[in-house]
Amino acid sequence: MKTDVLVVGSGIAGCAAALTAAREGADVLVVTKASEPEDANTDWAQGGIAVTQSDPESFAADVRRASDDTADPDAVDVLVSEAADVVDDILVDTLEVDFDRAGTSSSEDDDFALAREAGHSERRILHVDASTGEHILRPFLAYLSDHEGVTIRDDTAALSLLTEEGVVRGAVTLRDGEVEPVFAGTTILATGGIGACYETSTNPPGATGDGIAMAALAGADVSDMQYVQFHPTAYDPRSDPNVADADADDAPEPFLVSEAVRGEGAVLRNGEGERFMPAVHEDAELAPRDVVARAVARERDATGRVVLDVSPLDFRDEFPDLADLCDDRGVDPDDGIPVAPSEHFLCGGIDVDDCGRTTLDRLFAVGECARTGVHGANRLASTSLLEGLVWGTRAGETAAEQGRDEAREIEYVAPDDRDPALPKAFTEKKFDRLGETMDQYVGVERIPDGLRSARARIRRLKGEADAYARTRVSRSLFELRNACICSLLVARAAAESPSAGCHHLTESEEAIHADD
């Protein structure tokens, strides 16, 4: 099969790239592992999408400050300068997303109910309750499904990139057990993050780092992999006194408690009922995520639990979706919501320029799998959807120009598939071991000895996955291989890099648990 532009992934960044490329007249094929919208990270996004208000420099300053002053200033300027136009064009005018309204303003420019989250110096976040992602992604997918220039193949995994003398010519795909090469003029990776590398994550289970692993194997530059952001407030069944066994199969599922809740006044209290964030940072609960996550982890270790006290706000009225999630799990918000840090977002990834071009010819990357430089060592809240939109549109336009009528077939060797399939439990157990290793050694805080242990364990897991994948074509095996590759990249980068932002390296286990 041939196409002008191949997009791998169907989150907001992939959708933006596909839409823009189709607008430029390219024939676009989207292949995605997702079979339902909720399989994509975008659908899980709660807080919203930050937009530039009357003071763009304030927005840019907030992004840089949250990044521990490591963000690329040029990339930040691109994000901030294009935010309003791309949000208006795609989300407001094209998709007609029904963002929450203030209900009290007569001004058309000010009638959106703008939220504030940690790290933001003002209210600038568009949202739909606390489930913004699904209100963006689902109409986006429906719109693309009706677009004459776009074809979507769901439940389709990309196994590897097709290359010819350093030029990417498409990808090998797997659908319904059938392997098929897709030859493309240009290829855009939009495969999301690496949440499946960790035991505890706010990502969907399909976030196995496929794009990053495929790009790395093909020779593309990858950087800043040590910067794995942990969200400080995910519901924690392990410290919920109403949960008898948090590890049981029927234990309640964790869920993300949006940063917007703290933006509206909720506070964090330790197991002794003490509010602790004012002593940690001048912005207290609205400090950058990495600061809050480390503080929550330490207080939880020291006092047994941390809860988010939502009594300062009308929680059920302001966040009905989150209230429903609490009700589903038997959590009474009036008693405080038990929380703990959880893997949330990868700030690094495949190196790209301001148009999403990687270091390999005709290969682009957008969204969480890409390292644009916007986030540096730590991402500012509610900028991931915006980054996906801005770089998705830029990459889509550039890829269309370069890829139109340029697809051509090349010789390729189909993967070997001669041995019997493995039982499902095989990869499940390997993923469990990988997640336990990453949570234990490559989490919120890291020590050199732990990172060495992690690398040794992950190399063994990757060796097993590689050995079985040589003679079997299995989506789960390829996902395991990809997750192992990404985990190794994270652990290696963490061992070789000084602390910054969400990468916090200490010298000993005792230092991690020492009082501030």
XYZ file of C-alpha atoms in Angstrom:
516
model
C 0.000 0.000 0.000
C 1.195 3.538 -0.760
C 0.247 6.951 0.646
C 1.630 10.472 0.530
C 1.703 10.884 4.312
C 1.594 8.080 6.858
C 0.611 9.102 10.398
C 1.226 6.534 13.143
C -1.026 7.335 16.098
C -4.405 8.960 16.623
C -4.093 11.321 19.588
C -4.394 15.071 19.228
C -0.954 15.459 17.633
C -1.550 12.740 15.039
C -5.018 14.061 14.278
C -3.686 17.612 13.850
C -0.944 16.366 11.533
C -3.420 14.329 9.467
C -5.896 17.192 9.164
C -3.265 19.720 8.129
C -1.626 17.386 5.616
C -5.031 16.638 4.071
C -5.800 20.357 3.896
C -2.582 20.723 1.899
C -3.882 18.210 -0.634
C -1.945 15.130 0.498
C -3.388 11.643 0.606
C -3.159 10.695 4.303
C -3.292 7.305 5.984
C -3.584 7.135 9.779
C -2.702 3.808 11.379
C -3.381 3.449 15.078
C -3.300 0.715 17.680
C -6.385 2.267 19.196
C -9.733 0.596 18.618
C -11.562 3.051 20.893
C -10.836 6.732 21.621
C -9.965 5.916 25.225
C -6.990 3.885 23.980
C -5.208 7.183 23.255
C -3.532 9.392 25.864
C -5.413 12.449 24.634
C -8.750 10.960 25.650
C -7.476 10.708 29.228
C -6.439 14.371 29.467
C -8.355 16.092 32.237
C -7.260 19.644 32.944
C -7.447 21.344 29.573
C -5.403 23.292 27.053
C -3.483 26.444 27.903
C -3.967 29.427 25.586
C -2.120 32.698 25.225
C -3.972 35.622 26.753
C -3.130 39.324 26.590
C 0.378 38.762 27.975
C 2.200 36.121 25.884
C 5.496 36.789 27.637
C 3.905 35.787 30.943
C 2.902 32.445 29.396
C 6.392 31.925 27.976
C 7.956 32.812 31.328
C 5.748 30.274 33.099
C 6.782 27.527 30.646
C 10.467 28.332 31.137
C 10.171 28.559 34.918
C 8.355 25.211 35.180
C 11.077 23.613 33.046
C 13.720 24.514 35.644
C 14.946 27.037 33.066
C 15.956 24.281 30.642
C 13.290 24.767 27.948
C 14.422 25.828 24.466
C 13.442 29.533 24.265
C 12.851 29.362 20.506
C 10.535 26.361 20.884
C 8.648 28.112 23.681
C 8.193 31.161 21.468
C 6.731 28.965 18.719
C 4.295 27.405 21.176
C 3.150 30.691 22.680
C 2.957 32.689 19.444
C 0.864 30.091 17.610
C -1.330 28.921 20.491
C -4.304 31.223 19.966
C -4.523 30.771 16.196
C -4.300 26.980 16.212
C -6.801 26.610 19.059
C -9.263 28.949 17.339
C -8.823 27.291 13.941
C -9.020 23.624 14.892
C -10.754 23.347 18.241
C -13.170 26.279 18.209
C -13.991 26.880 14.531
C -13.505 23.418 12.969
C -14.444 20.994 15.747
C -16.645 23.409 17.705
C -15.480 22.042 21.047
C -17.909 23.200 23.713
C -15.441 24.564 26.253
C -16.870 25.567 29.612
C -18.234 29.102 29.736
C -17.992 31.571 32.583
C -21.651 32.440 32.222
C -21.214 35.937 33.591
C -19.321 37.791 30.879
C -20.830 39.642 27.947
C -17.532 39.813 26.090
C -17.062 37.243 23.328
C -13.321 37.245 23.996
C -13.671 36.543 27.717
C -16.650 34.237 27.953
C -14.658 31.030 28.337
C -14.246 29.828 31.920
C -10.459 29.844 32.199
C -8.836 27.692 34.884
C -5.495 28.060 36.626
C -3.181 25.172 37.364
C 0.177 24.705 39.053
C 2.976 26.795 37.613
C 0.647 29.229 35.830
C 0.735 32.843 36.981
C -2.791 33.520 35.688
C -5.955 31.799 34.477
C -5.434 30.704 30.864
C -6.678 27.098 30.563
C -9.656 26.146 28.398
C -11.432 23.053 29.675
C -14.563 20.910 29.602
C -15.162 19.981 33.234
C -12.249 17.664 34.111
C -12.476 15.514 30.978
C -11.247 17.891 28.287
C -9.370 15.253 26.288
C -12.375 13.164 25.350
C -14.327 16.281 24.325
C -11.521 17.118 21.904
C -10.420 13.734 20.581
C -13.788 12.149 19.869
C -15.090 14.934 17.605
C -11.631 15.147 16.034
C -11.691 11.459 15.062
C -15.258 11.775 13.787
C -14.281 14.776 11.676
C -11.303 12.969 10.149
C -13.381 9.869 9.461
C -15.565 11.970 7.172
C -12.646 13.749 5.495
C -12.100 12.649 1.907
C -8.325 13.056 2.153
C -7.891 10.879 5.258
C -8.136 7.113 5.741
C -8.024 5.691 9.278
C -7.016 2.102 10.026
C -7.646 1.315 13.675
C -6.458 -1.706 15.656
C -3.295 -1.579 13.532
C 0.186 -1.671 15.055
C 3.352 -0.355 13.439
C 6.145 -2.877 13.975
C 9.124 -1.118 12.422
C 10.120 1.662 10.069
C 11.001 0.982 6.451
C 14.340 2.581 5.619
C 16.529 2.897 2.563
C 20.003 4.383 2.946
C 18.956 6.517 5.880
C 15.668 7.622 4.338
C 12.394 6.520 5.942
C 9.985 5.132 3.347
C 7.072 4.087 5.556
C 6.396 1.378 8.125
C 5.618 -2.310 8.512
C 2.154 -2.753 10.036
C 0.231 -5.576 11.691
C -3.555 -5.901 11.583
C -5.677 -8.964 12.286
C -2.534 -11.101 12.216
C -1.551 -9.886 8.750
C 1.730 -8.066 8.122
C 1.652 -5.349 5.470
C 4.205 -2.728 4.444
C 2.903 0.823 3.983
C 5.098 2.889 1.681
C 4.872 6.617 2.286
C 6.327 9.825 0.938
C 6.718 10.968 4.535
C 6.021 9.324 7.890
C 4.851 11.078 11.059
C 5.181 9.296 14.407
C 2.521 10.348 16.937
C 2.551 7.298 19.186
C 2.296 8.901 22.624
C 4.215 8.175 25.783
C 5.790 5.389 27.830
C 3.339 4.856 30.681
C 3.311 1.079 30.209
C 6.971 1.016 31.251
C 5.806 1.769 34.788
C 3.583 -0.210 37.131
C 1.676 2.940 38.113
C 0.794 5.410 35.377
C -1.949 7.804 34.349
C -1.545 6.621 30.727
C -3.621 3.979 28.951
C -1.987 0.523 28.787
C -1.108 0.916 25.100
C 1.462 3.651 25.841
C 4.431 1.367 25.200
C 6.815 3.867 23.598
C 6.508 2.345 20.129
C 7.451 5.422 18.105
C 10.497 6.229 20.217
C 11.760 2.658 20.053
C 11.210 2.337 16.289
C 12.914 5.659 15.634
C 15.869 4.779 17.866
C 16.293 1.409 16.156
C 16.260 3.153 12.770
C 19.002 5.551 13.896
C 17.112 8.733 14.804
C 18.442 10.895 17.620
C 16.624 10.585 20.946
C 17.294 12.851 23.927
C 16.151 14.020 27.376
C 14.720 10.604 28.198
C 15.567 11.076 31.890
C 12.808 13.672 32.184
C 9.844 11.515 33.109
C 7.188 13.627 34.790
C 5.177 12.170 37.662
C 1.785 13.655 38.398
C 1.579 14.319 42.148
C -2.121 13.588 42.633
C -3.312 10.255 41.304
C -5.886 8.445 43.454
C -3.983 5.907 45.532
C -5.960 2.801 46.540
C -2.935 1.552 48.498
C -3.387 4.260 51.116
C -7.174 4.222 51.070
C -8.395 2.714 54.379
C -11.584 1.565 52.656
C -9.662 -0.736 50.292
C -8.881 -4.100 51.853
C -6.329 -5.256 49.274
C -5.090 -2.711 46.729
C -3.286 -5.460 44.804
C -6.363 -7.650 44.369
C -7.814 -8.113 40.909
C -11.018 -6.351 41.936
C -9.251 -3.420 43.644
C -10.387 0.024 42.485
C -8.505 1.492 39.523
C -6.353 4.568 40.140
C -7.333 7.764 38.364
C -5.819 11.183 37.876
C -7.085 14.013 40.083
C -6.660 17.052 37.878
C -4.261 19.788 38.850
C -7.167 22.166 38.291
C -8.575 20.982 41.634
C -5.561 22.457 43.399
C -5.876 25.486 41.172
C -9.315 26.086 42.651
C -8.092 25.827 46.230
C -7.673 22.162 47.276
C -4.719 21.515 49.599
C -2.486 18.535 50.380
C -2.347 17.054 53.878
C -0.154 14.272 55.226
C -1.194 11.319 57.373
C -1.156 13.508 60.466
C -3.556 16.003 58.914
C -0.871 18.646 58.395
C -0.704 20.833 55.297
C 2.926 20.584 54.179
C 3.366 22.335 50.805
C 3.707 25.933 52.149
C 6.916 24.847 53.883
C 8.242 23.281 50.665
C 7.690 26.017 48.081
C 6.461 29.598 48.018
C 3.675 28.594 45.600
C 2.594 25.751 47.917
C 0.196 23.373 46.075
C 0.686 25.378 42.872
C 4.430 24.757 42.718
C 5.789 22.984 39.608
C 4.757 19.352 39.339
C 8.189 17.907 40.044
C 8.393 19.802 43.339
C 4.922 18.723 44.443
C 5.455 15.105 43.369
C 8.645 14.739 45.414
C 7.013 16.365 48.442
C 3.984 14.071 48.226
C 6.199 10.990 47.897
C 8.266 11.951 50.942
C 5.281 12.821 53.133
C 3.564 9.610 52.130
C 6.658 7.611 53.110
C 7.035 9.506 56.393
C 3.414 9.588 57.579
C 1.742 6.703 55.737
C -0.535 8.629 53.397
C -1.314 11.930 51.714
C -4.809 13.185 50.943
C -6.097 15.985 48.776
C -8.397 18.067 50.947
C -11.137 19.439 48.663
C -13.159 21.109 51.425
C -12.104 24.655 50.371
C -14.167 24.304 47.179
C -17.534 22.962 46.058
C -15.943 19.828 44.628
C -19.070 18.109 43.324
C -20.357 21.216 41.623
C -17.050 22.299 40.097
C -15.699 18.846 39.177
C -18.657 16.507 38.644
C -16.664 14.070 36.482
C -14.058 13.607 39.212
C -16.781 13.311 41.834
C -18.291 10.475 39.790
C -14.914 8.713 39.660
C -14.683 8.988 43.442
C -18.193 7.594 43.843
C -17.378 4.670 41.548
C -14.539 3.696 43.885
C -16.291 4.344 47.172
C -14.163 7.398 47.947
C -15.845 10.121 49.997
C -14.221 13.414 48.904
C -15.284 14.993 52.201
C -12.750 12.711 53.908
C -9.991 13.731 51.496
C -8.885 11.851 48.375
C -5.867 9.550 48.978
C -3.191 10.461 46.428
C 0.322 9.478 45.360
C 2.636 10.357 42.451
C 2.151 8.387 39.240
C 4.075 8.340 35.953
C 2.386 10.887 33.731
C 4.362 12.379 30.835
C 7.683 12.001 29.029
C 9.300 15.392 28.393
C 12.026 13.921 26.177
C 11.783 11.660 23.155
C 12.685 11.767 19.472
C 14.661 14.912 18.630
C 12.715 17.197 16.295
C 13.013 20.737 14.952
C 10.348 23.437 14.879
C 8.461 21.570 12.135
C 8.670 18.127 13.715
C 11.471 16.878 11.457
C 13.676 14.201 13.017
C 17.329 13.533 12.196
C 16.213 10.930 9.643
C 15.089 12.121 6.220
C 11.297 12.019 5.649
C 10.575 11.051 9.264
C 8.639 13.382 11.566
C 7.541 13.045 15.193
C 4.900 14.967 17.132
C 3.203 14.828 20.518
C 4.568 13.039 23.546
C 6.944 10.810 21.570
C 8.761 13.931 20.305
C 11.298 16.076 22.091
C 10.542 19.592 20.836
C 12.425 21.410 23.590
C 9.267 23.126 24.874
C 9.167 21.241 28.165
C 12.842 20.987 28.995
C 13.221 19.124 32.275
C 9.611 19.508 33.407
C 6.298 20.209 31.648
C 4.007 23.056 32.612
C 0.449 21.875 33.245
C -1.970 21.806 30.293
C 0.652 22.422 27.626
C 0.773 18.898 26.173
C -2.439 19.194 24.143
C -1.280 22.581 22.895
C 2.149 21.259 21.913
C 0.460 18.411 20.026
C -1.709 20.879 18.112
C 1.074 23.322 17.247
C 3.682 20.761 16.195
C 1.050 18.527 14.626
C -0.062 21.305 12.278
C 3.510 22.325 11.499
C 4.603 18.754 10.800
C 1.491 18.008 8.763
C 2.069 20.968 6.489
C 5.776 20.236 5.989
C 5.244 16.494 5.529
C 2.556 17.132 2.908
C 4.847 19.388 0.916
C 7.668 16.849 1.020
C 5.637 13.671 0.668
C 3.082 14.442 -2.024
C 3.472 11.940 -4.896
C 6.801 10.749 -3.446
C 5.794 7.358 -2.072
C 7.572 4.449 -3.691
C 7.999 0.801 -2.935
C 11.314 -0.540 -1.698
C 12.510 -4.055 -1.013
C 11.970 -5.214 2.527
C 12.261 -8.473 4.437
C 9.061 -9.532 6.181
C 9.481 -10.432 9.867
C 9.922 -14.116 10.601
C 6.809 -15.786 12.008
C 7.539 -19.514 12.141
C 7.121 -20.411 15.828
C 3.910 -20.946 17.828
C 2.385 -17.977 19.589
C 3.207 -17.503 23.249
C 0.516 -17.505 25.941
C -0.834 -14.059 26.844
C 0.468 -14.467 30.376
C 4.071 -14.473 29.103
C 4.168 -10.810 28.086
C 1.892 -9.805 30.959
C 4.379 -11.176 33.493
C 7.300 -9.508 31.712
C 5.468 -6.174 31.747
C 4.827 -6.665 35.471
C 8.553 -7.170 36.076
C 9.413 -4.157 33.956
C 6.901 -1.961 35.768
C 8.099 -3.059 39.195
C 11.696 -2.310 38.189
C 10.922 1.147 36.838
C 8.752 2.105 39.809
C 11.375 0.919 42.279
C 14.517 2.324 40.685
C 13.568 4.953 38.086
C 10.771 6.784 39.843
C 10.291 10.207 41.392
C 13.772 10.069 42.957
C 16.690 7.944 41.768
C 20.020 6.748 43.150
C 23.068 5.549 41.132
C 23.014 2.003 42.524
C 19.314 1.703 41.766
C 19.812 2.861 38.189
C 22.557 0.266 37.698
C 20.260 -2.447 39.010
C 17.452 -1.231 36.753
C 19.618 -1.322 33.642
C 20.780 -4.873 34.375
C 17.220 -6.126 34.930
C 15.834 -4.332 31.861
C 18.620 -5.658 29.618
C 17.686 -9.189 30.660
C 14.017 -8.526 29.921
C 14.846 -7.001 26.548
C 17.041 -9.994 25.712
C 14.120 -12.336 26.355
C 11.730 -10.204 24.290
C 14.217 -10.006 21.412
C 14.807 -13.734 21.421
C 11.122 -14.608 21.181
C 10.324 -11.821 18.707
C 12.908 -13.065 16.204
C 10.624 -15.909 15.147
C 7.186 -14.628 16.119
C 5.077 -11.727 14.898
C 3.118 -10.659 17.932
C 1.895 -7.182 18.820
C 2.433 -7.821 22.525
C 6.014 -9.008 21.971
C 6.868 -5.963 19.884
C 5.264 -3.730 22.519
C 7.333 -5.427 25.223
C 10.491 -4.926 23.157
C 9.615 -1.258 22.628
C 8.876 -0.672 26.305
C 12.182 -2.289 27.270
C 14.082 -0.103 24.800
C 12.449 3.043 26.158
C 13.054 1.973 29.757
C 16.732 1.402 29.008
C 16.946 4.826 27.382
C 15.385 6.410 30.466
C 17.604 4.574 32.949
C 20.766 5.248 30.921
C 20.009 8.950 30.508
C 19.157 9.240 34.203
C 22.484 7.690 35.205
C 24.424 10.041 32.938
C 22.635 13.323 33.740
C 22.673 15.743 36.689
C 19.444 16.514 38.497
C 17.075 18.980 36.854
C 13.310 19.329 36.929
C 11.572 15.974 37.169
C 14.882 14.041 37.116
C 16.052 14.019 40.723
C 19.216 12.066 41.438
C 20.428 11.514 44.993
C 23.467 9.685 46.282
C 21.799 7.160 48.580
C 18.519 5.620 49.651
C 18.831 7.477 52.951
C 19.012 10.806 51.111
C 15.731 10.088 49.343
C 13.905 9.638 52.633
C 15.704 12.372 54.568
C 13.725 15.329 55.827
C 13.994 18.488 53.715
